[in-house]
Coordinates of C-alpha atoms in Angstrom, one line a residue:
X7 CA 23.7 117.9 165.7
X8 CA 20.5 116.3 164.5
X9 CA 17.0 117.2 165.8
X10 CA 16.8 113.8 167.5
X11 CA 20.0 114.4 169.4
X12 CA 18.9 117.9 170.4
X13 CA 15.6 116.5 171.6
X14 CA 17.0 113.8 173.8
X15 CA 15.0 114.5 176.9
X16 CA 17.8 114.4 179.4
X17 CA 20.6 115.8 177.2
X18 CA 20.4 119.1 179.2
X19 CA 20.0 117.4 182.7
X20 CA 23.8 117.3 183.3
X21 CA 22.8 116.2 186.2
X22 CA 35.5 84.3 186.9
X23 CA 34.4 81.3 189.1
X24 CA 31.4 81.4 191.4
X25 CA 31.3 80.8 195.1
X26 CA 28.3 79.3 196.8
X27 CA 26.9 81.6 199.5
X28 CA 25.0 79.1 201.7
X29 CA 27.9 78.5 204.0
X30 CA 28.8 82.2 204.1
X31 CA 25.5 83.6 205.5
X32 CA 26.2 85.9 208.5
X33 CA 24.4 85.7 211.8
X34 CA 22.4 88.9 211.0
X35 CA 18.9 87.8 210.2
X36 CA 17.9 88.9 206.7
X37 CA 14.5 88.0 205.1
X38 CA 14.9 86.2 201.8
X39 CA 14.1 87.9 198.5
X40 CA 11.0 85.7 198.3
X41 CA 9.8 86.7 201.7
X42 CA 10.4 90.3 201.0
X43 CA 8.4 90.0 197.8
X44 CA 5.6 88.4 199.8
X45 CA 5.6 91.2 202.3
X46 CA 5.0 93.6 199.5
X47 CA 1.5 92.1 199.0
X48 CA -0.2 93.6 196.0
X49 CA 2.5 96.1 195.3
X50 CA 4.0 96.2 191.8
X51 CA 7.5 96.9 193.2
X52 CA 9.6 95.5 196.1
X53 CA 8.9 97.4 199.3
X54 CA 10.8 97.9 202.5
X55 CA 9.2 97.5 205.9
X56 CA 7.9 100.5 207.7
X57 CA 10.5 102.4 209.6
X58 CA 9.9 103.5 213.2
X59 CA 13.3 105.1 214.0
X60 CA 15.7 106.7 211.5
X61 CA 19.4 107.4 212.2
X62 CA 19.8 110.5 210.0
X63 CA 23.2 110.9 208.3
X64 CA 23.9 114.0 206.2
X65 CA 25.3 112.7 202.8
X66 CA 28.1 115.2 202.5
X67 CA 29.4 114.2 206.0
X68 CA 30.4 110.8 204.6
X69 CA 33.2 109.8 202.3
X70 CA 32.4 108.1 199.0
X71 CA 33.3 104.7 200.5
X72 CA 31.3 105.3 203.6
X73 CA 28.2 106.2 201.5
X74 CA 28.3 102.7 199.8
X75 CA 28.6 101.1 203.2
X76 CA 25.8 103.2 204.6
X77 CA 23.3 102.6 201.8
X78 CA 23.9 98.8 201.6
X79 CA 23.3 98.8 205.4
X80 CA 20.2 100.9 204.9
X81 CA 18.8 98.4 202.4
X82 CA 19.4 95.5 204.8
X83 CA 17.7 97.3 207.7
X84 CA 14.8 98.2 205.5
X85 CA 14.0 94.5 205.0
X86 CA 13.1 94.1 208.7
X87 CA 11.7 97.6 209.5
X88 CA 12.0 99.2 212.9
X89 CA 15.3 101.0 213.1
X90 CA 17.0 102.1 209.9
X91 CA 18.9 105.1 208.6
X92 CA 18.2 108.0 206.2
X93 CA 20.7 109.7 204.0
X94 CA 19.7 113.4 203.9
X95 CA 20.5 116.2 201.6
X96 CA 18.9 119.2 203.3
X97 CA 18.9 121.5 200.3
X98 CA 16.8 119.1 198.2
X99 CA 13.5 117.3 198.7
X100 CA 15.0 114.8 201.0
X101 CA 14.5 117.1 204.0
X102 CA 10.8 117.5 203.0
X103 CA 10.3 113.7 202.8
X104 CA 12.0 113.3 206.2
X105 CA 9.9 115.9 207.9
X106 CA 6.8 114.4 206.4
X107 CA 7.7 110.9 207.7
X108 CA 8.0 112.5 211.1
X109 CA 4.8 114.7 211.1
X110 CA 2.4 112.4 209.1
X111 CA 3.6 108.9 209.8
X112 CA 5.1 109.2 213.3
X113 CA 8.6 108.1 212.4
X114 CA 11.2 109.1 215.0
X115 CA 14.6 110.4 214.1
X116 CA 18.0 111.0 215.7
X117 CA 21.4 112.2 214.5
X118 CA 23.2 109.2 213.3
X119 CA 26.8 108.0 213.4
X120 CA 27.7 105.5 210.7
X121 CA 29.8 103.0 212.7
X122 CA 27.6 103.2 215.7
X123 CA 24.7 102.3 213.4
X124 CA 26.7 99.4 212.0
X125 CA 27.3 98.1 215.5
X126 CA 23.7 98.4 216.5
X127 CA 22.4 96.7 213.4
X128 CA 23.7 93.3 214.2
X129 CA 25.4 93.0 210.7
X130 CA 28.6 91.1 211.1
X131 CA 29.9 90.6 207.6
X132 CA 31.2 92.6 204.6
X133 CA 31.8 92.1 200.9
X134 CA 35.0 93.7 199.8
X135 CA 35.2 95.8 196.6
X136 CA 37.5 98.3 194.9
X137 CA 36.6 101.8 193.7
X138 CA 36.9 102.4 190.0
X139 CA 36.0 98.9 189.0
X140 CA 32.8 97.0 188.3
X141 CA 33.1 95.4 191.7
X142 CA 31.1 98.2 193.4
X143 CA 28.0 96.9 191.6
X144 CA 29.0 93.3 192.3
X145 CA 29.3 94.0 196.0
X146 CA 26.0 95.9 196.1
X147 CA 24.2 93.0 194.5
X148 CA 25.8 90.4 196.8
X149 CA 25.1 92.4 199.9
X150 CA 21.4 91.7 199.2
X151 CA 22.2 87.9 199.0
X152 CA 24.5 87.6 201.9
X153 CA 23.2 90.1 204.4
X154 CA 26.7 91.7 204.5
X155 CA 27.5 95.3 203.9
X156 CA 29.6 96.5 201.0
X157 CA 33.0 97.7 202.2
X158 CA 35.6 99.5 200.0
X159 CA 39.1 98.3 200.5
X160 CA 40.2 101.6 202.1
X161 CA 37.7 100.9 204.9
X162 CA 38.6 97.2 205.5
X163 CA 40.8 97.7 208.5
X164 CA 38.2 99.9 210.1
X165 CA 35.5 97.4 209.4
X166 CA 37.5 94.7 211.0
X167 CA 38.0 96.9 214.1
X168 CA 34.2 97.1 214.4
X169 CA 33.8 93.4 214.4
X170 CA 32.9 92.7 210.8
X171 CA 34.3 89.7 209.0
X172 CA 34.9 89.2 205.3
X173 CA 32.3 87.2 203.6
X174 CA 33.5 87.7 200.0
X175 CA 36.2 89.5 198.1
X176 CA 34.9 90.6 194.7
X177 CA 37.5 93.2 193.8
X178 CA 38.3 91.3 190.6
X179 CA 34.7 90.4 189.7
X180 CA 32.3 92.0 187.2
X181 CA 28.6 92.0 186.3
X182 CA 29.0 89.0 183.9
X183 CA 30.4 86.9 186.8
X184 CA 27.3 87.8 188.9
X185 CA 25.0 86.8 186.0
X186 CA 26.9 83.5 185.4
X187 CA 26.8 82.5 189.0
X188 CA 23.9 84.1 190.9
X189 CA 21.2 85.0 188.4
X190 CA 18.8 82.3 189.6
X191 CA 18.9 83.8 193.1
X192 CA 18.1 87.3 192.1
X193 CA 14.7 89.0 191.2
X194 CA 13.8 88.8 187.5
X195 CA 11.0 91.5 187.6
X196 CA 13.4 94.3 188.6
X197 CA 17.0 95.2 187.8
X198 CA 19.0 98.3 188.6
X199 CA 21.1 100.0 186.0
X200 CA 23.7 102.2 187.8
X201 CA 27.1 103.5 187.0
X202 CA 29.8 102.5 189.4
X203 CA 30.9 106.1 189.7
X204 CA 28.0 106.9 192.1
X205 CA 28.7 105.3 195.5
X206 CA 25.3 105.7 197.2
X207 CA 22.5 106.3 194.7
X208 CA 20.0 103.5 194.4
X209 CA 22.3 101.1 196.3
X210 CA 20.0 100.8 199.3
X211 CA 17.1 99.7 197.0
X212 CA 19.3 97.1 195.2
X213 CA 20.2 95.5 198.6
X214 CA 16.7 95.7 200.0
X215 CA 15.1 94.2 197.0
X216 CA 17.6 91.5 196.1
X217 CA 18.1 92.8 192.6
X218 CA 21.0 92.8 190.1
X219 CA 23.0 96.1 189.9
X220 CA 24.8 96.4 186.5
X221 CA 26.1 98.9 184.0
X222 CA 27.8 98.1 180.7
X223 CA 26.9 100.9 178.3
X224 CA 25.0 99.7 175.3
X225 CA 26.8 96.4 174.9
X226 CA 25.7 92.9 173.9
X227 CA 26.0 91.9 177.6
X228 CA 23.5 94.6 178.5
X229 CA 21.1 93.3 175.9
X230 CA 21.5 89.8 177.4
X231 CA 20.6 91.2 180.9
X232 CA 17.5 92.9 179.6
X233 CA 16.4 89.9 177.6
X234 CA 16.7 87.7 180.7
X235 CA 14.2 89.7 182.6
X236 CA 10.5 88.9 182.9
X237 CA 7.9 90.3 180.5
X238 CA 7.2 94.0 181.5
X239 CA 10.0 93.9 184.1
X240 CA 11.5 97.2 185.1
X241 CA 15.0 98.5 184.8
X242 CA 15.4 101.2 187.5
X243 CA 18.2 103.7 186.9
X244 CA 19.4 105.0 183.6
X245 CA 21.6 103.8 180.8
X246 CA 24.2 105.2 178.4
X247 CA 22.5 108.1 176.6
X248 CA 25.6 109.4 174.9
X249 CA 24.1 108.4 171.5
X250 CA 20.5 109.2 172.5
X251 CA 18.3 107.6 175.0
X252 CA 16.6 105.5 172.3
X253 CA 19.9 103.5 172.1
X254 CA 18.9 101.6 175.2
X255 CA 15.2 102.4 175.7
X256 CA 14.7 100.8 172.2
X257 CA 16.5 97.7 173.3
X258 CA 14.5 97.5 176.4
X259 CA 11.2 98.0 174.5
X260 CA 12.0 95.2 172.0
X261 CA 12.6 92.9 175.0
X262 CA 9.3 94.0 176.6
X263 CA 11.0 95.9 179.5
X264 CA 10.4 99.4 180.7
X265 CA 12.7 101.9 182.4
X266 CA 12.3 104.1 185.5
X267 CA 14.8 107.0 185.4
X268 CA 16.1 107.0 189.0
X269 CA 19.9 106.8 188.9
X270 CA 20.3 109.7 191.4
X271 CA 17.6 108.5 193.8
X272 CA 18.3 108.0 197.5
X273 CA 16.3 106.4 200.3
X274 CA 13.9 104.4 198.2
X275 CA 14.3 101.4 200.6
X276 CA 12.9 103.6 203.5
X277 CA 10.3 105.6 201.5
X278 CA 8.9 102.4 200.0
X279 CA 8.3 101.1 203.6
X280 CA 5.3 103.5 203.8
X281 CA 2.0 102.0 202.5
X282 CA -0.9 103.9 201.0
X283 CA -3.5 101.8 199.3
X284 CA -5.1 104.7 197.5
X285 CA -4.5 108.4 197.1
X286 CA -6.6 111.2 195.7
X287 CA -5.5 114.3 193.8
X288 CA -6.7 117.3 195.8
X289 CA -7.1 119.4 192.6
X290 CA -9.5 117.0 191.1
X291 CA -12.0 117.6 193.9
X292 CA -12.4 121.2 192.8
X293 CA -12.9 120.7 189.1
X294 CA -16.6 120.5 188.0
X295 CA -15.5 118.6 184.9
X296 CA -14.3 115.8 187.1
X297 CA -17.0 115.8 189.7
X298 CA -18.0 112.4 191.0
X299 CA -14.6 110.9 192.1
X300 CA -12.6 108.1 190.5
X301 CA -13.6 105.8 187.7
X302 CA -17.0 104.2 188.0
X303 CA -17.4 102.3 184.8
X304 CA -16.4 102.0 181.2
X305 CA -17.5 104.5 178.5
X306 CA -19.5 103.2 175.7
X307 CA -20.4 104.5 172.2
X308 CA -18.7 106.5 169.6
X309 CA -16.4 109.4 170.4
X310 CA -18.4 112.6 171.0
X311 CA -21.8 110.9 170.9
X312 CA -24.4 112.7 173.1
X313 CA -24.9 111.3 176.5
X314 CA -21.5 109.6 176.7
X315 CA -19.5 110.0 180.0
X316 CA -15.8 109.5 180.5
X317 CA -14.9 106.9 183.0
X318 CA -11.4 107.3 184.5
X319 CA -11.9 110.9 185.7
X320 CA -15.2 110.5 187.4
X321 CA -18.9 110.1 186.8
X322 CA -19.9 113.8 186.6
X323 CA -21.0 115.5 183.4
X324 CA -18.5 117.8 181.8
X325 CA -19.9 121.4 181.8
X326 CA -21.0 122.8 178.5
X327 CA -18.0 124.5 176.8
X328 CA -17.9 128.1 175.6
X329 CA -18.7 127.8 171.9
X330 CA -16.4 130.7 171.1
X331 CA -13.4 129.4 173.1
X332 CA -10.2 127.6 172.4
X333 CA -9.1 125.4 175.2
X334 CA -5.5 124.8 176.1
X335 CA -3.5 122.9 178.6
X336 CA 0.2 123.2 179.6
X337 CA 2.0 120.0 180.4
X338 CA 5.6 119.5 181.5
X339 CA 7.9 116.9 180.0
X340 CA 9.8 114.2 181.8
X341 CA 7.4 113.3 184.5
X342 CA 8.6 109.7 184.6
X343 CA 11.8 110.9 186.3
X344 CA 11.9 109.5 189.9
X345 CA 15.2 111.0 190.9
X346 CA 14.0 114.5 189.9
X347 CA 10.7 114.1 191.9
X348 CA 12.7 113.2 195.0
X349 CA 15.5 115.7 194.5
X350 CA 15.2 119.3 193.4
X351 CA 11.8 119.3 191.7
X352 CA 9.8 120.4 194.8
X353 CA 12.3 123.1 195.8
X354 CA 13.6 124.6 192.5
X355 CA 11.7 127.8 191.4
X356 CA 11.8 126.6 187.8
X357 CA 9.3 123.8 188.7
X358 CA 7.1 122.9 191.6
X359 CA 9.0 125.2 193.9
X360 CA 8.0 128.3 191.8
X361 CA 6.4 131.1 193.9
X362 CA 4.0 131.6 191.0
X363 CA 2.7 128.1 191.0
X364 CA -1.0 128.2 191.6
X365 CA -1.7 131.2 189.5
X366 CA -3.0 129.0 186.7
X367 CA -3.9 125.4 186.1
X368 CA -0.8 123.5 185.3
X369 CA -0.2 119.9 184.2
X370 CA 2.6 117.8 185.7
X371 CA 3.7 114.3 184.9
X372 CA 4.3 111.7 187.6
X373 CA 5.3 108.1 187.7
X374 CA 2.5 105.8 189.0
X375 CA 5.3 103.6 190.5
X376 CA 5.5 106.2 193.3
X377 CA 2.3 104.7 194.8
X378 CA 4.6 101.8 195.9
X379 CA 8.2 103.2 195.7
X380 CA 7.5 106.5 197.6
X381 CA 3.8 106.8 198.5
X382 CA 4.4 109.5 201.1
X383 CA 6.1 111.6 198.4
X384 CA 3.2 111.2 196.0
X385 CA 0.7 112.1 198.8
X386 CA 2.7 115.2 199.7
X387 CA 2.6 116.4 196.0
X388 CA -1.2 115.8 195.9
X389 CA -1.8 117.6 199.1
X390 CA 0.1 120.7 197.8
X391 CA -1.9 120.7 194.5
X392 CA -5.1 122.6 194.3
X393 CA -4.5 124.1 190.8
X394 CA -1.9 121.6 189.8
X395 CA -3.0 118.4 188.0
X396 CA -1.1 115.2 187.6
X397 CA -1.0 112.8 184.7
X398 CA 1.1 109.7 184.0
X399 CA 4.6 110.3 182.5
X400 CA 5.9 108.5 179.4
X401 CA 4.9 105.9 178.5
X402 CA 2.7 104.6 181.2
X403 CA 4.2 102.4 184.0
X404 CA 7.7 103.3 182.8
X405 CA 9.5 104.7 179.8
X406 CA 9.3 102.6 176.7
X407 CA 8.1 102.7 173.1
X408 CA 4.8 100.9 173.0
X409 CA 5.0 100.1 169.3
X410 CA 8.2 98.1 169.9
X411 CA 6.8 96.2 173.0
X412 CA 5.7 92.6 172.3
X413 CA 1.9 92.4 172.4
X414 CA 1.7 90.1 175.4
X415 CA 4.1 92.3 177.4
X416 CA 2.2 95.4 176.4
X417 CA -1.1 93.9 177.6
X418 CA 0.6 92.9 180.9
X419 CA 2.0 96.4 181.1
X420 CA -1.3 98.3 180.6
X421 CA -3.2 96.0 183.0
X422 CA -0.7 96.8 185.7
X423 CA -0.7 100.5 184.7
X424 CA -4.5 100.7 185.0
X425 CA -4.4 99.3 188.6
X426 CA -1.7 101.8 189.6
X427 CA -3.6 104.6 188.0
X428 CA -6.8 103.6 189.9
X429 CA -4.9 103.6 193.2
X430 CA -3.2 106.9 192.4
X431 CA -6.2 108.8 191.0
X432 CA -4.7 109.3 187.6
X433 CA -6.7 109.1 184.4
X434 CA -4.4 110.2 181.5
X435 CA -1.1 108.9 180.3
X436 CA 1.6 110.5 178.2
X437 CA 3.1 108.4 175.4
X438 CA 6.5 108.8 173.6
X439 CA 6.9 106.7 170.4
X440 CA 8.2 106.8 166.8
X441 CA 5.6 107.2 164.0
X442 CA 3.0 105.2 165.9
X443 CA 0.3 107.8 166.3
X444 CA -2.1 106.3 163.7
X445 CA -1.8 102.8 165.2
X446 CA -5.2 102.8 167.0
X447 CA -5.0 99.1 167.7
X448 CA -1.9 99.8 169.8
X449 CA -3.7 102.3 171.9
X450 CA -6.6 99.9 172.5
X451 CA -4.4 98.0 175.0
X452 CA -4.4 101.2 177.1
X453 CA -7.8 102.6 176.4
X454 CA -9.8 99.4 176.9
X455 CA -8.9 99.9 180.6
X456 CA -11.7 101.8 182.4
X457 CA -9.2 103.7 184.5
X458 CA -7.7 105.5 181.5
X459 CA -9.7 108.4 179.9
X460 CA -7.2 109.1 177.1
X461 CA -3.6 109.5 176.0
X462 CA -1.4 112.4 175.1
X463 CA 1.0 111.5 172.3
X464 CA 4.5 113.0 171.9
X465 CA 6.3 112.1 168.7
X466 CA 9.9 111.4 169.6
X467 CA 11.3 114.1 167.4
X468 CA 9.8 116.5 167.6
X469 CA 7.1 116.4 170.2
X470 CA 4.7 118.7 168.4
X471 CA 5.3 117.2 165.0
X472 CA 1.6 116.1 164.6
X473 CA 0.2 119.6 165.4
X474 CA -2.7 118.6 167.6
X475 CA -4.1 115.7 165.6
X476 CA -6.5 113.4 167.4
X477 CA -7.2 109.7 166.8
X478 CA -9.7 107.5 168.6
X479 CA -9.5 104.1 170.1
X480 CA -12.1 102.3 172.2
X481 CA -14.1 105.5 171.9
X482 CA -11.5 107.6 173.7
X483 CA -9.0 110.2 172.3
X484 CA -5.3 110.0 171.7
X485 CA -4.3 113.7 171.5
X486 CA -1.0 114.9 170.0
X487 CA 0.8 118.0 171.2
X488 CA -0.1 121.0 169.1
X489 CA 3.0 123.1 170.0
X490 CA 5.7 123.2 172.7
X491 CA 8.0 125.5 174.7
X492 CA 11.6 124.4 174.1
X493 CA 14.6 126.6 174.1
X494 CA 16.4 126.9 170.8
X495 CA 13.8 125.3 168.6
X496 CA 12.0 127.1 165.8
X497 CA 8.4 128.1 166.8
X498 CA 8.9 126.9 170.4
X499 CA 9.6 130.3 172.0
X500 CA 7.0 132.2 174.1
X501 CA 6.0 134.7 171.4
X502 CA 5.4 132.0 168.8
X503 CA 3.4 129.8 171.1
X504 CA 1.3 132.7 172.2
X505 CA 0.5 133.8 168.7
X506 CA -0.3 130.2 167.6
X507 CA -2.8 129.7 170.5
X508 CA -4.5 133.1 169.9
X509 CA -5.0 132.2 166.3
X510 CA -6.2 128.7 166.9
X511 CA -9.7 127.5 166.1
X512 CA -12.5 128.6 168.4
X513 CA -14.8 125.6 168.4
X514 CA -14.8 123.1 171.2
X515 CA -17.0 120.8 169.1
X516 CA -14.0 120.1 166.9
X517 CA -10.7 118.5 167.9
X518 CA -9.1 121.7 166.4
X519 CA -10.6 123.6 169.3
X520 CA -8.1 122.1 171.8
X521 CA -4.4 122.4 172.3
X522 CA -1.8 120.5 174.3
X523 CA 1.3 122.6 174.9
X524 CA 4.3 120.6 176.3
X525 CA 7.0 122.6 178.0
X526 CA 10.5 121.3 178.2
X527 CA 11.5 120.7 181.8
X528 CA 15.2 121.3 181.3
X529 CA 15.1 124.6 179.3
X530 CA 11.8 126.2 180.4
X531 CA 10.1 127.0 183.7
X532 CA 6.8 128.0 185.3
X533 CA 7.7 131.6 184.5
X534 CA 8.0 130.8 180.8
X535 CA 4.6 129.2 180.8
X536 CA 3.1 132.1 182.6
X537 CA 4.6 134.5 180.1
X538 CA 2.5 132.7 177.4
X539 CA -0.6 132.7 179.6
X540 CA -0.3 136.4 180.3
X541 CA -0.3 137.0 176.5
X542 CA -3.4 134.9 175.7
X543 CA -6.5 136.5 174.4
X544 CA -9.6 136.2 176.6
X545 CA -11.2 133.5 174.3
X546 CA -8.2 131.1 175.0
X547 CA -9.1 129.3 178.2
X548 CA -6.5 127.3 180.2
X549 CA -7.7 124.0 181.8
X550 CA -5.8 121.1 183.4
X551 CA -4.7 118.2 181.1
X552 CA -7.2 115.6 182.4
X553 CA -10.0 118.1 182.0
X554 CA -9.0 118.8 178.4
X555 CA -8.9 115.1 177.6
X556 CA -12.3 114.6 179.2
X557 CA -13.7 117.5 177.2
X558 CA -12.3 116.2 173.9
X559 CA -13.8 112.8 174.6
X560 CA -17.2 114.3 175.4
X561 CA -17.6 117.0 172.9
X562 CA -15.1 117.0 170.0
X563 CA -15.5 115.7 166.5
X564 CA -12.6 115.1 164.2

């Protein structure tokens, strides 16, 4: 097994002829895709309408076929707001998000029954599909166009008993048929890549947003779909990573398209219905290095020149560093992963659910898309974070390789990213790329934005291959990881990392006086990080990642 294969980020996660639809529209009133987009206002992603009442269904109480029906119904209801439904998994974060909707946003809930909710909804049509075929994605897509729910053939008789009528039978159709016949009626800024094996995940968002749902491995057809999307469009979900995630992320990047890992996500149609214009990280309020609030203006002058102030993290001066100290920050991998943030990340003791979280400043990655897709979730994390600090996950607004992005698409991407970072009180972004570290012109697209203080660069294989080197663009730093915690890799165990940090340069006026340690989300935990921290000599000082970036930008020389 090659290093690249071992370092695949999610390898250890485990986790036809067309028919016109104009004459087939059911009586249920469904806003058009265009009106739904308009309702989203300045949002970067399609959003549902605010829910007032949620019929709560426990996911494991439903059969596979019922889950598809429920989630396509959920997406339709989210378009009009008011009464909708929520698919709960009480052991994961979904109970937290439901409780938060009730306590903070005044959403009412009641125990739901699927067929009663169908009847109350006013939906009167269904699109018929067959499990085990591509038709589940076809039906999910066309539910968004017809206002009809997706019904698996085993439920057809029951659907008819409840007053539903067949709008389309797509049991013999596939994704190519949808593209050939309905592509002009679908969104081109977002598509959903989802395996047909998963009956409920992301399907509510497909239906709500009016997007294409597809999955075809790493085929020529997949490349056609990605190429047909707008510049800097987003593929939400996850592709076929059996030969490494670069097999499809690379294709996306060349086409100027980013990915949001979210193939296990639920309830995005409901969570996106909450609106938060701006959020503030609680932890940044207590950091003297970041005093002064969000970005106030662009930084000028050469890196490290006296009197310069960073912009994205606030207007306050950075405290004078200890001249005999080495400064280190610990930052988790895979913060772009939406499904993880919604699922077991807040409850699992390996991660944010650790009882030891809060003993030391820790860096976590987060997707800025949450400011639109699930703002209540982002707000909850921020409210829970006094010693936790958040930076943007790879590679900005979504996972892609910047060096492969077309220049115009990259500029569009970073402009949108900067707006989202300003709204979400984020000032640092992680980057994953291949042999692109020295390309300072590439980083200019990011760092010319006043909201962005600096970048943390991870070489695809391996992340710490550049051993802490720093380059400068627009007078701001791009900092590579010095070392990492990663099970099974040479030099990435706790003892090796502790020894390396204790022996590192003590000089905060040099870039060698700072270290970024990335810890692998799937093989290491908060306990592993604290094992390193407990072994550090007194001169090694732990700071949050955005503080370290600000200090490098203010004080360090190459």
